[in-house]
Amino acid sequence: MASTETKSAQGAELAGVEAGLDALEVAGSGRTPLRKTFMDKIFPPIVAVVVVLVAWQALITFHVVDDPTKLPSPADVGGEFKDAWLQGTLLAYIWTSVSRGLLGFLFALVIGTPLGLLVARVKFVRAAIGPVLSGLQSLPSVAWVPPAVIWLGLNNSMMYAVILLGAVPSIANGLVSGIDQVPPLYLRAGRTMGATGVRGAWHIVLPAALPGYLAGLKQGWAFAWRSLMAAEIIASSPDLGIGLGALLENGRNASSMSMVFQAIVLILFVGIAIDLLIFSPLERWVLRSRGLFVKS
């Protein structure tokens, strides 16, 4: 009799735990209110921007910096944006650099992914070029601009070459790091089910290594963007158009700090926008697919 009561109690307890988990799942799947999204995601960056603008203007108002050639006012920089918009060149500056950066990053993705798989899975290849990839990752991307100009000339091919040399090592090393953290049990289970070679890499290795791979992609984009800016600053030419890096260099040549600040703001804006629009959703999807993303 006591045994029956114990089993009943245990069954009731398990049912209660299951009901609680179901309730948590239903509660977590609800849609986040717009007000909460605004307060958690949008309002804090707005406050940060306002604080920066107020502090910036305070330096001008209280004559901490009196020389406008060293620190222009926010209104002067805003005037540069207004003039570029009215002239129809603002979006052209952005598109010139963004189109190059994204296309170069896609090329780096196509090259860096199989290279990372090869380094991670073949011991001889890892011993041969693994240290080289790590060395290339630590090499400043600006160092590739002079040889790329000599080899390829002042054209878009030179820009893409600099992007590839900056981004491929980061993407490959990120994938290698992700694969190194894959539990061996996954690989053995995949081989047992016949997932070997390319099928094993596609269905087992890459999905399991996705968090490390995504980290490598984010770092690869950062290196690609910085490499492109270095190339546009150093290797400016009328045939290449005016991107954000060339705009920055034009501001320096004209001794126009307002134009320099305009270029810096645009470079930061594009970098943040790409992260928010592409990499942050990918990261949330990866975490959610592994049950690690919890709404607060």
PDB file of C-alpha atoms in Angstrom:
ATOM      1  CA  MET A   1       0.000   0.000   0.000  1.00  0.00           C
ATOM      2  CA  ALA A   2       2.809   2.368   0.962  1.00  0.00           C
ATOM      3  CA  SER A   3       4.587   1.513  -2.293  1.00  0.00           C
ATOM      4  CA  THR A   4       1.487   2.410  -4.280  1.00  0.00           C
ATOM      5  CA  GLU A   5       1.148   5.743  -2.498  1.00  0.00           C
ATOM      6  CA  THR A   6       4.858   6.505  -3.110  1.00  0.00           C
ATOM      7  CA  LYS A   7       4.484   5.788  -6.816  1.00  0.00           C
ATOM      8  CA  SER A   8       1.400   7.984  -6.972  1.00  0.00           C
ATOM      9  CA  ALA A   9       3.232  10.825  -5.266  1.00  0.00           C
ATOM     10  CA  GLN A  10       6.171  10.489  -7.635  1.00  0.00           C
ATOM     11  CA  GLY A  11       3.821  10.456 -10.603  1.00  0.00           C
ATOM     12  CA  ALA A  12       2.072  13.578  -9.384  1.00  0.00           C
ATOM     13  CA  GLU A  13       5.431  15.288  -8.854  1.00  0.00           C
ATOM     14  CA  LEU A  14       6.626  14.426 -12.355  1.00  0.00           C
ATOM     15  CA  ALA A  15       3.333  15.635 -13.789  1.00  0.00           C
ATOM     16  CA  GLY A  16       3.731  18.896 -11.912  1.00  0.00           C
ATOM     17  CA  VAL A  17       7.276  19.360 -13.237  1.00  0.00           C
ATOM     18  CA  GLU A  18       6.118  18.612 -16.782  1.00  0.00           C
ATOM     19  CA  ALA A  19       3.242  21.071 -16.466  1.00  0.00           C
ATOM     20  CA  GLY A  20       5.652  23.704 -15.172  1.00  0.00           C
ATOM     21  CA  LEU A  21       8.016  23.181 -18.089  1.00  0.00           C
ATOM     22  CA  ASP A  22       5.119  23.389 -20.535  1.00  0.00           C
ATOM     23  CA  ALA A  23       4.020  26.634 -18.907  1.00  0.00           C
ATOM     24  CA  LEU A  24       7.519  28.054 -19.197  1.00  0.00           C
ATOM     25  CA  GLU A  25       7.668  27.093 -22.865  1.00  0.00           C
ATOM     26  CA  VAL A  26       4.311  28.712 -23.595  1.00  0.00           C
ATOM     27  CA  ALA A  27       5.266  31.837 -21.661  1.00  0.00           C
ATOM     28  CA  GLY A  28       8.622  32.078 -23.433  1.00  0.00           C
ATOM     29  CA  SER A  29       7.043  31.766 -26.861  1.00  0.00           C
ATOM     30  CA  GLY A  30       4.896  34.859 -26.364  1.00  0.00           C
ATOM     31  CA  ARG A  31       5.645  37.919 -28.411  1.00  0.00           C
ATOM     32  CA  THR A  32       7.652  40.669 -26.708  1.00  0.00           C
ATOM     33  CA  PRO A  33       5.611  43.872 -26.301  1.00  0.00           C
ATOM     34  CA  LEU A  34       6.686  46.763 -28.507  1.00  0.00           C
ATOM     35  CA  ARG A  35       7.209  49.034 -25.497  1.00  0.00           C
ATOM     36  CA  LYS A  36       9.556  46.527 -23.860  1.00  0.00           C
ATOM     37  CA  THR A  37      11.493  46.101 -27.117  1.00  0.00           C
ATOM     38  CA  PHE A  38      11.847  49.861 -27.395  1.00  0.00           C
ATOM     39  CA  MET A  39      13.011  50.272 -23.801  1.00  0.00           C
ATOM     40  CA  ASP A  40      15.451  47.331 -23.922  1.00  0.00           C
ATOM     41  CA  LYS A  41      16.875  47.625 -27.420  1.00  0.00           C
ATOM     42  CA  ILE A  42      16.292  51.081 -28.884  1.00  0.00           C
ATOM     43  CA  PHE A  43      16.174  53.542 -26.004  1.00  0.00           C
ATOM     44  CA  PRO A  44      19.644  52.786 -24.504  1.00  0.00           C
ATOM     45  CA  PRO A  45      21.545  53.490 -27.772  1.00  0.00           C
ATOM     46  CA  ILE A  46      19.544  56.705 -28.227  1.00  0.00           C
ATOM     47  CA  VAL A  47      20.526  57.815 -24.737  1.00  0.00           C
ATOM     48  CA  ALA A  48      24.182  56.990 -25.452  1.00  0.00           C
ATOM     49  CA  VAL A  49      24.140  59.045 -28.675  1.00  0.00           C
ATOM     50  CA  VAL A  50      22.480  61.998 -26.915  1.00  0.00           C
ATOM     51  CA  VAL A  51      25.070  61.899 -24.127  1.00  0.00           C
ATOM     52  CA  VAL A  52      27.925  61.892 -26.659  1.00  0.00           C
ATOM     53  CA  LEU A  53      26.399  64.819 -28.580  1.00  0.00           C
ATOM     54  CA  VAL A  54      25.825  66.818 -25.388  1.00  0.00           C
ATOM     55  CA  ALA A  55      29.399  66.215 -24.192  1.00  0.00           C
ATOM     56  CA  TRP A  56      30.715  67.067 -27.653  1.00  0.00           C
ATOM     57  CA  GLN A  57      28.757  70.322 -27.788  1.00  0.00           C
ATOM     58  CA  ALA A  58      29.829  71.154 -24.227  1.00  0.00           C
ATOM     59  CA  LEU A  59      33.477  71.069 -25.306  1.00  0.00           C
ATOM     60  CA  ILE A  60      32.658  73.710 -27.911  1.00  0.00           C
ATOM     61  CA  THR A  61      30.297  75.831 -25.798  1.00  0.00           C
ATOM     62  CA  PHE A  62      32.589  76.081 -22.797  1.00  0.00           C
ATOM     63  CA  HIS A  63      35.638  76.722 -25.016  1.00  0.00           C
ATOM     64  CA  VAL A  64      37.471  73.609 -23.896  1.00  0.00           C
ATOM     65  CA  VAL A  65      38.419  73.286 -27.573  1.00  0.00           C
ATOM     66  CA  ASP A  66      38.355  76.622 -29.394  1.00  0.00           C
ATOM     67  CA  ASP A  67      39.924  75.575 -32.681  1.00  0.00           C
ATOM     68  CA  PRO A  68      37.234  74.336 -35.131  1.00  0.00           C
ATOM     69  CA  THR A  69      39.961  72.913 -37.351  1.00  0.00           C
ATOM     70  CA  LYS A  70      40.650  70.377 -34.597  1.00  0.00           C
ATOM     71  CA  LEU A  71      37.153  69.706 -33.285  1.00  0.00           C
ATOM     72  CA  PRO A  72      34.159  70.853 -35.339  1.00  0.00           C
ATOM     73  CA  SER A  73      30.789  71.307 -33.681  1.00  0.00           C
ATOM     74  CA  PRO A  74      27.977  68.762 -34.147  1.00  0.00           C
ATOM     75  CA  ALA A  75      26.177  71.399 -36.233  1.00  0.00           C
ATOM     76  CA  ASP A  76      29.159  71.648 -38.622  1.00  0.00           C
ATOM     77  CA  VAL A  77      29.228  67.877 -39.080  1.00  0.00           C
ATOM     78  CA  GLY A  78      25.458  67.899 -39.525  1.00  0.00           C
ATOM     79  CA  GLY A  79      25.932  70.518 -42.234  1.00  0.00           C
ATOM     80  CA  GLU A  80      28.305  68.161 -44.061  1.00  0.00           C
ATOM     81  CA  PHE A  81      25.640  65.436 -43.971  1.00  0.00           C
ATOM     82  CA  LYS A  82      23.007  67.883 -45.215  1.00  0.00           C
ATOM     83  CA  ASP A  83      25.181  69.061 -48.109  1.00  0.00           C
ATOM     84  CA  ALA A  84      26.067  65.501 -49.128  1.00  0.00           C
ATOM     85  CA  TRP A  85      22.401  64.519 -49.009  1.00  0.00           C
ATOM     86  CA  LEU A  86      21.280  67.505 -51.095  1.00  0.00           C
ATOM     87  CA  GLN A  87      24.022  66.826 -53.617  1.00  0.00           C
ATOM     88  CA  GLY A  88      22.963  63.184 -53.851  1.00  0.00           C
ATOM     89  CA  THR A  89      26.398  61.852 -52.876  1.00  0.00           C
ATOM     90  CA  LEU A  90      25.738  60.564 -49.339  1.00  0.00           C
ATOM     91  CA  LEU A  91      24.182  57.255 -50.365  1.00  0.00           C
ATOM     92  CA  ALA A  92      26.771  56.891 -53.126  1.00  0.00           C
ATOM     93  CA  TYR A  93      29.588  57.090 -50.554  1.00  0.00           C
ATOM     94  CA  ILE A  94      27.914  54.384 -48.466  1.00  0.00           C
ATOM     95  CA  TRP A  95      26.995  52.101 -51.363  1.00  0.00           C
ATOM     96  CA  THR A  96      30.469  52.236 -52.916  1.00  0.00           C
ATOM     97  CA  SER A  97      32.066  50.876 -49.745  1.00  0.00           C
ATOM     98  CA  VAL A  98      29.257  48.561 -48.608  1.00  0.00           C
ATOM     99  CA  SER A  99      28.970  46.837 -52.000  1.00  0.00           C
ATOM    100  CA  ARG A 100      32.718  46.234 -52.087  1.00  0.00           C
ATOM    101  CA  GLY A 101      32.826  45.093 -48.481  1.00  0.00           C
ATOM    102  CA  LEU A 102      29.936  42.627 -48.736  1.00  0.00           C
ATOM    103  CA  LEU A 103      31.074  41.173 -52.066  1.00  0.00           C
ATOM    104  CA  GLY A 104      34.636  40.804 -50.798  1.00  0.00           C
ATOM    105  CA  PHE A 105      33.338  39.192 -47.615  1.00  0.00           C
ATOM    106  CA  LEU A 106      31.315  36.685 -49.659  1.00  0.00           C
ATOM    107  CA  PHE A 107      34.464  35.785 -51.598  1.00  0.00           C
ATOM    108  CA  ALA A 108      36.297  35.362 -48.282  1.00  0.00           C
ATOM    109  CA  LEU A 109      33.468  33.155 -47.017  1.00  0.00           C
ATOM    110  CA  VAL A 110      33.687  30.890 -50.069  1.00  0.00           C
ATOM    111  CA  ILE A 111      37.458  30.531 -49.644  1.00  0.00           C
ATOM    112  CA  GLY A 112      37.753  30.544 -45.854  1.00  0.00           C
ATOM    113  CA  THR A 113      35.099  27.877 -45.133  1.00  0.00           C
ATOM    114  CA  PRO A 114      36.630  24.956 -47.078  1.00  0.00           C
ATOM    115  CA  LEU A 115      40.094  26.094 -45.988  1.00  0.00           C
ATOM    116  CA  GLY A 116      39.010  25.952 -42.349  1.00  0.00           C
ATOM    117  CA  LEU A 117      37.497  22.494 -42.839  1.00  0.00           C
ATOM    118  CA  LEU A 118      40.698  21.279 -44.454  1.00  0.00           C
ATOM    119  CA  VAL A 119      42.915  22.666 -41.698  1.00  0.00           C
ATOM    120  CA  ALA A 120      40.678  21.274 -38.962  1.00  0.00           C
ATOM    121  CA  ARG A 121      40.317  17.762 -40.399  1.00  0.00           C
ATOM    122  CA  VAL A 122      43.731  17.069 -41.975  1.00  0.00           C
ATOM    123  CA  LYS A 123      46.626  16.967 -39.502  1.00  0.00           C
ATOM    124  CA  PHE A 124      49.339  17.563 -42.093  1.00  0.00           C
ATOM    125  CA  VAL A 125      47.556  20.645 -43.462  1.00  0.00           C
ATOM    126  CA  ARG A 126      47.069  21.997 -39.938  1.00  0.00           C
ATOM    127  CA  ALA A 127      50.749  21.522 -39.131  1.00  0.00           C
ATOM    128  CA  ALA A 128      51.748  23.122 -42.439  1.00  0.00           C
ATOM    129  CA  ILE A 129      49.521  26.202 -42.701  1.00  0.00           C
ATOM    130  CA  GLY A 130      47.782  26.497 -39.324  1.00  0.00           C
ATOM    131  CA  PRO A 131      50.509  28.750 -37.873  1.00  0.00           C
ATOM    132  CA  VAL A 132      50.546  30.753 -41.112  1.00  0.00           C
ATOM    133  CA  LEU A 133      46.821  31.482 -40.780  1.00  0.00           C
ATOM    134  CA  SER A 134      47.312  32.627 -37.195  1.00  0.00           C
ATOM    135  CA  GLY A 135      50.186  34.860 -38.285  1.00  0.00           C
ATOM    136  CA  LEU A 136      48.160  36.347 -41.125  1.00  0.00           C
ATOM    137  CA  GLN A 137      45.304  37.062 -38.721  1.00  0.00           C
ATOM    138  CA  SER A 138      47.587  39.138 -36.523  1.00  0.00           C
ATOM    139  CA  LEU A 139      49.145  41.006 -39.464  1.00  0.00           C
ATOM    140  CA  PRO A 140      47.699  44.532 -39.887  1.00  0.00           C
ATOM    141  CA  SER A 141      45.589  44.577 -43.024  1.00  0.00           C
ATOM    142  CA  VAL A 142      47.075  47.924 -44.077  1.00  0.00           C
ATOM    143  CA  ALA A 143      50.334  46.071 -44.756  1.00  0.00           C
ATOM    144  CA  TRP A 144      48.709  44.323 -47.731  1.00  0.00           C
ATOM    145  CA  VAL A 145      47.733  47.520 -49.544  1.00  0.00           C
ATOM    146  CA  PRO A 146      51.156  48.431 -51.088  1.00  0.00           C
ATOM    147  CA  PRO A 147      51.876  44.942 -52.506  1.00  0.00           C
ATOM    148  CA  ALA A 148      48.282  44.614 -53.748  1.00  0.00           C
ATOM    149  CA  VAL A 149      48.609  47.927 -55.607  1.00  0.00           C
ATOM    150  CA  ILE A 150      51.910  46.808 -57.164  1.00  0.00           C
ATOM    151  CA  TRP A 151      50.527  43.386 -58.159  1.00  0.00           C
ATOM    152  CA  LEU A 152      47.058  44.378 -59.373  1.00  0.00           C
ATOM    153  CA  GLY A 153      47.088  48.143 -59.865  1.00  0.00           C
ATOM    154  CA  LEU A 154      44.547  50.718 -58.714  1.00  0.00           C
ATOM    155  CA  ASN A 155      41.319  48.845 -59.387  1.00  0.00           C
ATOM    156  CA  ASN A 156      38.589  46.912 -57.600  1.00  0.00           C
ATOM    157  CA  SER A 157      40.582  43.675 -57.844  1.00  0.00           C
ATOM    158  CA  MET A 158      43.157  45.229 -55.537  1.00  0.00           C
ATOM    159  CA  MET A 159      40.393  46.126 -53.061  1.00  0.00           C
ATOM    160  CA  TYR A 160      39.022  42.587 -53.057  1.00  0.00           C
ATOM    161  CA  ALA A 161      42.504  41.105 -52.652  1.00  0.00           C
ATOM    162  CA  VAL A 162      43.106  43.195 -49.534  1.00  0.00           C
ATOM    163  CA  ILE A 163      39.711  42.174 -48.136  1.00  0.00           C
ATOM    164  CA  LEU A 164      40.429  38.493 -48.772  1.00  0.00           C
ATOM    165  CA  LEU A 165      43.832  38.643 -47.123  1.00  0.00           C
ATOM    166  CA  GLY A 166      42.268  40.315 -44.112  1.00  0.00           C
ATOM    167  CA  ALA A 167      39.117  38.199 -43.729  1.00  0.00           C
ATOM    168  CA  VAL A 168      39.983  34.657 -44.859  1.00  0.00           C
ATOM    169  CA  PRO A 169      42.326  33.840 -41.918  1.00  0.00           C
ATOM    170  CA  SER A 170      39.708  34.937 -39.366  1.00  0.00           C
ATOM    171  CA  ILE A 171      36.932  32.899 -40.992  1.00  0.00           C
ATOM    172  CA  ALA A 172      39.144  29.815 -41.319  1.00  0.00           C
ATOM    173  CA  ASN A 173      40.468  30.060 -37.768  1.00  0.00           C
ATOM    174  CA  GLY A 174      36.958  30.574 -36.394  1.00  0.00           C
ATOM    175  CA  LEU A 175      35.781  27.406 -38.105  1.00  0.00           C
ATOM    176  CA  VAL A 176      38.833  25.480 -36.900  1.00  0.00           C
ATOM    177  CA  SER A 177      38.136  26.617 -33.339  1.00  0.00           C
ATOM    178  CA  GLY A 178      34.484  25.595 -33.644  1.00  0.00           C
ATOM    179  CA  ILE A 179      35.348  22.149 -35.026  1.00  0.00           C
ATOM    180  CA  ASP A 180      37.908  21.571 -32.279  1.00  0.00           C
ATOM    181  CA  GLN A 181      35.102  22.017 -29.739  1.00  0.00           C
ATOM    182  CA  VAL A 182      32.760  19.483 -31.364  1.00  0.00           C
ATOM    183  CA  PRO A 183      32.321  16.463 -29.038  1.00  0.00           C
ATOM    184  CA  PRO A 184      33.906  13.335 -30.593  1.00  0.00           C
ATOM    185  CA  LEU A 185      30.670  11.469 -29.874  1.00  0.00           C
ATOM    186  CA  TYR A 186      28.915  13.517 -32.557  1.00  0.00           C
ATOM    187  CA  LEU A 187      31.506  12.533 -35.136  1.00  0.00           C
ATOM    188  CA  ARG A 188      31.335   8.848 -34.213  1.00  0.00           C
ATOM    189  CA  ALA A 189      27.531   8.915 -34.361  1.00  0.00           C
ATOM    190  CA  GLY A 190      27.693  10.552 -37.777  1.00  0.00           C
ATOM    191  CA  ARG A 191      30.099   7.942 -39.098  1.00  0.00           C
ATOM    192  CA  THR A 192      27.846   5.193 -37.729  1.00  0.00           C
ATOM    193  CA  MET A 193      24.944   6.637 -39.712  1.00  0.00           C
ATOM    194  CA  GLY A 194      27.061   6.888 -42.852  1.00  0.00           C
ATOM    195  CA  ALA A 195      27.729  10.634 -42.706  1.00  0.00           C
ATOM    196  CA  THR A 196      31.347  10.675 -43.835  1.00  0.00           C
ATOM    197  CA  GLY A 197      33.380  12.899 -46.139  1.00  0.00           C
ATOM    198  CA  VAL A 198      31.450  15.833 -47.569  1.00  0.00           C
ATOM    199  CA  ARG A 199      28.146  14.588 -46.132  1.00  0.00           C
ATOM    200  CA  GLY A 200      29.650  14.343 -42.676  1.00  0.00           C
ATOM    201  CA  ALA A 201      31.126  17.821 -42.947  1.00  0.00           C
ATOM    202  CA  TRP A 202      27.822  19.302 -44.116  1.00  0.00           C
ATOM    203  CA  HIS A 203      25.399  17.464 -41.813  1.00  0.00           C
ATOM    204  CA  ILE A 204      27.519  16.890 -38.684  1.00  0.00           C
ATOM    205  CA  VAL A 205      30.665  18.993 -38.455  1.00  0.00           C
ATOM    206  CA  LEU A 206      29.408  22.376 -39.671  1.00  0.00           C
ATOM    207  CA  PRO A 207      26.150  22.413 -37.633  1.00  0.00           C
ATOM    208  CA  ALA A 208      27.984  21.324 -34.480  1.00  0.00           C
ATOM    209  CA  ALA A 209      30.723  23.929 -35.022  1.00  0.00           C
ATOM    210  CA  LEU A 210      28.257  26.707 -35.830  1.00  0.00           C
ATOM    211  CA  PRO A 211      28.845  28.900 -32.715  1.00  0.00           C
ATOM    212  CA  GLY A 212      32.605  29.072 -33.291  1.00  0.00           C
ATOM    213  CA  TYR A 213      32.089  29.458 -37.032  1.00  0.00           C
ATOM    214  CA  LEU A 214      29.703  32.372 -36.477  1.00  0.00           C
ATOM    215  CA  ALA A 215      32.233  34.047 -34.176  1.00  0.00           C
ATOM    216  CA  GLY A 216      34.802  33.673 -36.955  1.00  0.00           C
ATOM    217  CA  LEU A 217      32.374  35.205 -39.451  1.00  0.00           C
ATOM    218  CA  LYS A 218      31.795  38.241 -37.230  1.00  0.00           C
ATOM    219  CA  GLN A 219      35.513  38.723 -36.787  1.00  0.00           C
ATOM    220  CA  GLY A 220      36.047  38.116 -40.502  1.00  0.00           C
ATOM    221  CA  TRP A 221      33.575  40.876 -41.371  1.00  0.00           C
ATOM    222  CA  ALA A 222      35.328  43.249 -38.948  1.00  0.00           C
ATOM    223  CA  PHE A 223      38.674  42.491 -40.613  1.00  0.00           C
ATOM    224  CA  ALA A 224      37.133  42.804 -44.085  1.00  0.00           C
ATOM    225  CA  TRP A 225      35.651  46.199 -43.280  1.00  0.00           C
ATOM    226  CA  ARG A 226      38.872  47.512 -41.737  1.00  0.00           C
ATOM    227  CA  SER A 227      40.908  46.162 -44.659  1.00  0.00           C
ATOM    228  CA  LEU A 228      38.630  47.900 -47.134  1.00  0.00           C
ATOM    229  CA  MET A 229      38.863  51.213 -45.277  1.00  0.00           C
ATOM    230  CA  ALA A 230      42.676  50.965 -45.258  1.00  0.00           C
ATOM    231  CA  ALA A 231      42.703  50.219 -48.993  1.00  0.00           C
ATOM    232  CA  GLU A 232      40.352  53.101 -49.814  1.00  0.00           C
ATOM    233  CA  ILE A 233      42.376  55.555 -47.716  1.00  0.00           C
ATOM    234  CA  ILE A 234      45.769  54.648 -49.170  1.00  0.00           C
ATOM    235  CA  ALA A 235      44.878  53.719 -52.748  1.00  0.00           C
ATOM    236  CA  SER A 236      42.461  56.463 -53.764  1.00  0.00           C
ATOM    237  CA  SER A 237      41.804  56.997 -57.441  1.00  0.00           C
ATOM    238  CA  PRO A 238      39.041  58.690 -59.496  1.00  0.00           C
ATOM    239  CA  ASP A 239      38.482  55.393 -61.308  1.00  0.00           C
ATOM    240  CA  LEU A 240      37.594  53.693 -58.018  1.00  0.00           C
ATOM    241  CA  GLY A 241      34.884  56.148 -57.035  1.00  0.00           C
ATOM    242  CA  ILE A 242      34.587  57.749 -53.627  1.00  0.00           C
ATOM    243  CA  GLY A 243      33.911  55.354 -50.794  1.00  0.00           C
ATOM    244  CA  LEU A 244      33.977  56.088 -47.085  1.00  0.00           C
ATOM    245  CA  GLY A 245      37.725  55.580 -46.813  1.00  0.00           C
ATOM    246  CA  ALA A 246      38.339  57.918 -49.750  1.00  0.00           C
ATOM    247  CA  LEU A 247      35.958  60.438 -48.168  1.00  0.00           C
ATOM    248  CA  LEU A 248      38.040  60.312 -44.996  1.00  0.00           C
ATOM    249  CA  GLU A 249      41.228  60.907 -46.972  1.00  0.00           C
ATOM    250  CA  ASN A 250      39.614  63.748 -48.944  1.00  0.00           C
ATOM    251  CA  GLY A 251      38.701  65.412 -45.662  1.00  0.00           C
ATOM    252  CA  ARG A 252      42.300  65.150 -44.480  1.00  0.00           C
ATOM    253  CA  ASN A 253      43.653  66.573 -47.730  1.00  0.00           C
ATOM    254  CA  ALA A 254      41.185  69.467 -47.535  1.00  0.00           C
ATOM    255  CA  SER A 255      41.945  70.004 -43.812  1.00  0.00           C
ATOM    256  CA  SER A 256      38.187  69.703 -43.219  1.00  0.00           C
ATOM    257  CA  MET A 257      37.609  68.119 -39.829  1.00  0.00           C
ATOM    258  CA  SER A 258      33.855  68.210 -40.342  1.00  0.00           C
ATOM    259  CA  MET A 259      34.265  65.987 -43.421  1.00  0.00           C
ATOM    260  CA  VAL A 260      36.641  63.719 -41.486  1.00  0.00           C
ATOM    261  CA  PHE A 261      34.071  63.346 -38.709  1.00  0.00           C
ATOM    262  CA  GLN A 262      31.362  62.724 -41.295  1.00  0.00           C
ATOM    263  CA  ALA A 263      33.368  59.836 -42.732  1.00  0.00           C
ATOM    264  CA  ILE A 264      34.106  58.411 -39.265  1.00  0.00           C
ATOM    265  CA  VAL A 265      30.429  58.510 -38.306  1.00  0.00           C
ATOM    266  CA  LEU A 266      29.429  56.776 -41.550  1.00  0.00           C
ATOM    267  CA  ILE A 267      32.083  54.075 -41.115  1.00  0.00           C
ATOM    268  CA  LEU A 268      30.841  53.386 -37.582  1.00  0.00           C
ATOM    269  CA  PHE A 269      27.224  53.441 -38.728  1.00  0.00           C
ATOM    270  CA  VAL A 270      27.787  50.845 -41.446  1.00  0.00           C
ATOM    271  CA  GLY A 271      29.745  48.558 -39.127  1.00  0.00           C
ATOM    272  CA  ILE A 272      27.034  48.690 -36.461  1.00  0.00           C
ATOM    273  CA  ALA A 273      24.218  48.303 -39.004  1.00  0.00           C
ATOM    274  CA  ILE A 274      25.741  45.184 -40.562  1.00  0.00           C
ATOM    275  CA  ASP A 275      26.169  43.633 -37.129  1.00  0.00           C
ATOM    276  CA  LEU A 276      22.579  44.423 -36.080  1.00  0.00           C
ATOM    277  CA  LEU A 277      20.964  43.427 -39.373  1.00  0.00           C
ATOM    278  CA  ILE A 278      22.965  40.298 -40.215  1.00  0.00           C
ATOM    279  CA  PHE A 279      25.103  38.860 -37.450  1.00  0.00           C
ATOM    280  CA  SER A 280      22.919  39.528 -34.390  1.00  0.00           C
ATOM    281  CA  PRO A 281      19.872  37.730 -35.895  1.00  0.00           C
ATOM    282  CA  LEU A 282      22.130  34.831 -36.929  1.00  0.00           C
ATOM    283  CA  GLU A 283      23.556  34.633 -33.419  1.00  0.00           C
ATOM    284  CA  ARG A 284      20.085  34.636 -31.858  1.00  0.00           C
ATOM    285  CA  TRP A 285      18.971  31.909 -34.259  1.00  0.00           C
ATOM    286  CA  VAL A 286      21.954  29.719 -33.362  1.00  0.00           C
ATOM    287  CA  LEU A 287      21.410  30.222 -29.631  1.00  0.00           C
ATOM    288  CA  ARG A 288      17.664  29.613 -29.931  1.00  0.00           C
ATOM    289  CA  SER A 289      18.203  26.421 -31.919  1.00  0.00           C
ATOM    290  CA  ARG A 290      20.348  25.141 -29.039  1.00  0.00           C
ATOM    291  CA  GLY A 291      17.958  26.257 -26.334  1.00  0.00           C
ATOM    292  CA  LEU A 292      20.398  28.882 -25.040  1.00  0.00           C
ATOM    293  CA  PHE A 293      18.499  32.044 -25.997  1.00  0.00           C
ATOM    294  CA  VAL A 294      16.132  33.131 -23.254  1.00  0.00           C
ATOM    295  CA  LYS A 295      13.971  36.224 -23.460  1.00  0.00           C
ATOM    296  CA  SER A 296      14.285  38.447 -20.440  1.00  0.00           C
TER     297      SER A 296
END
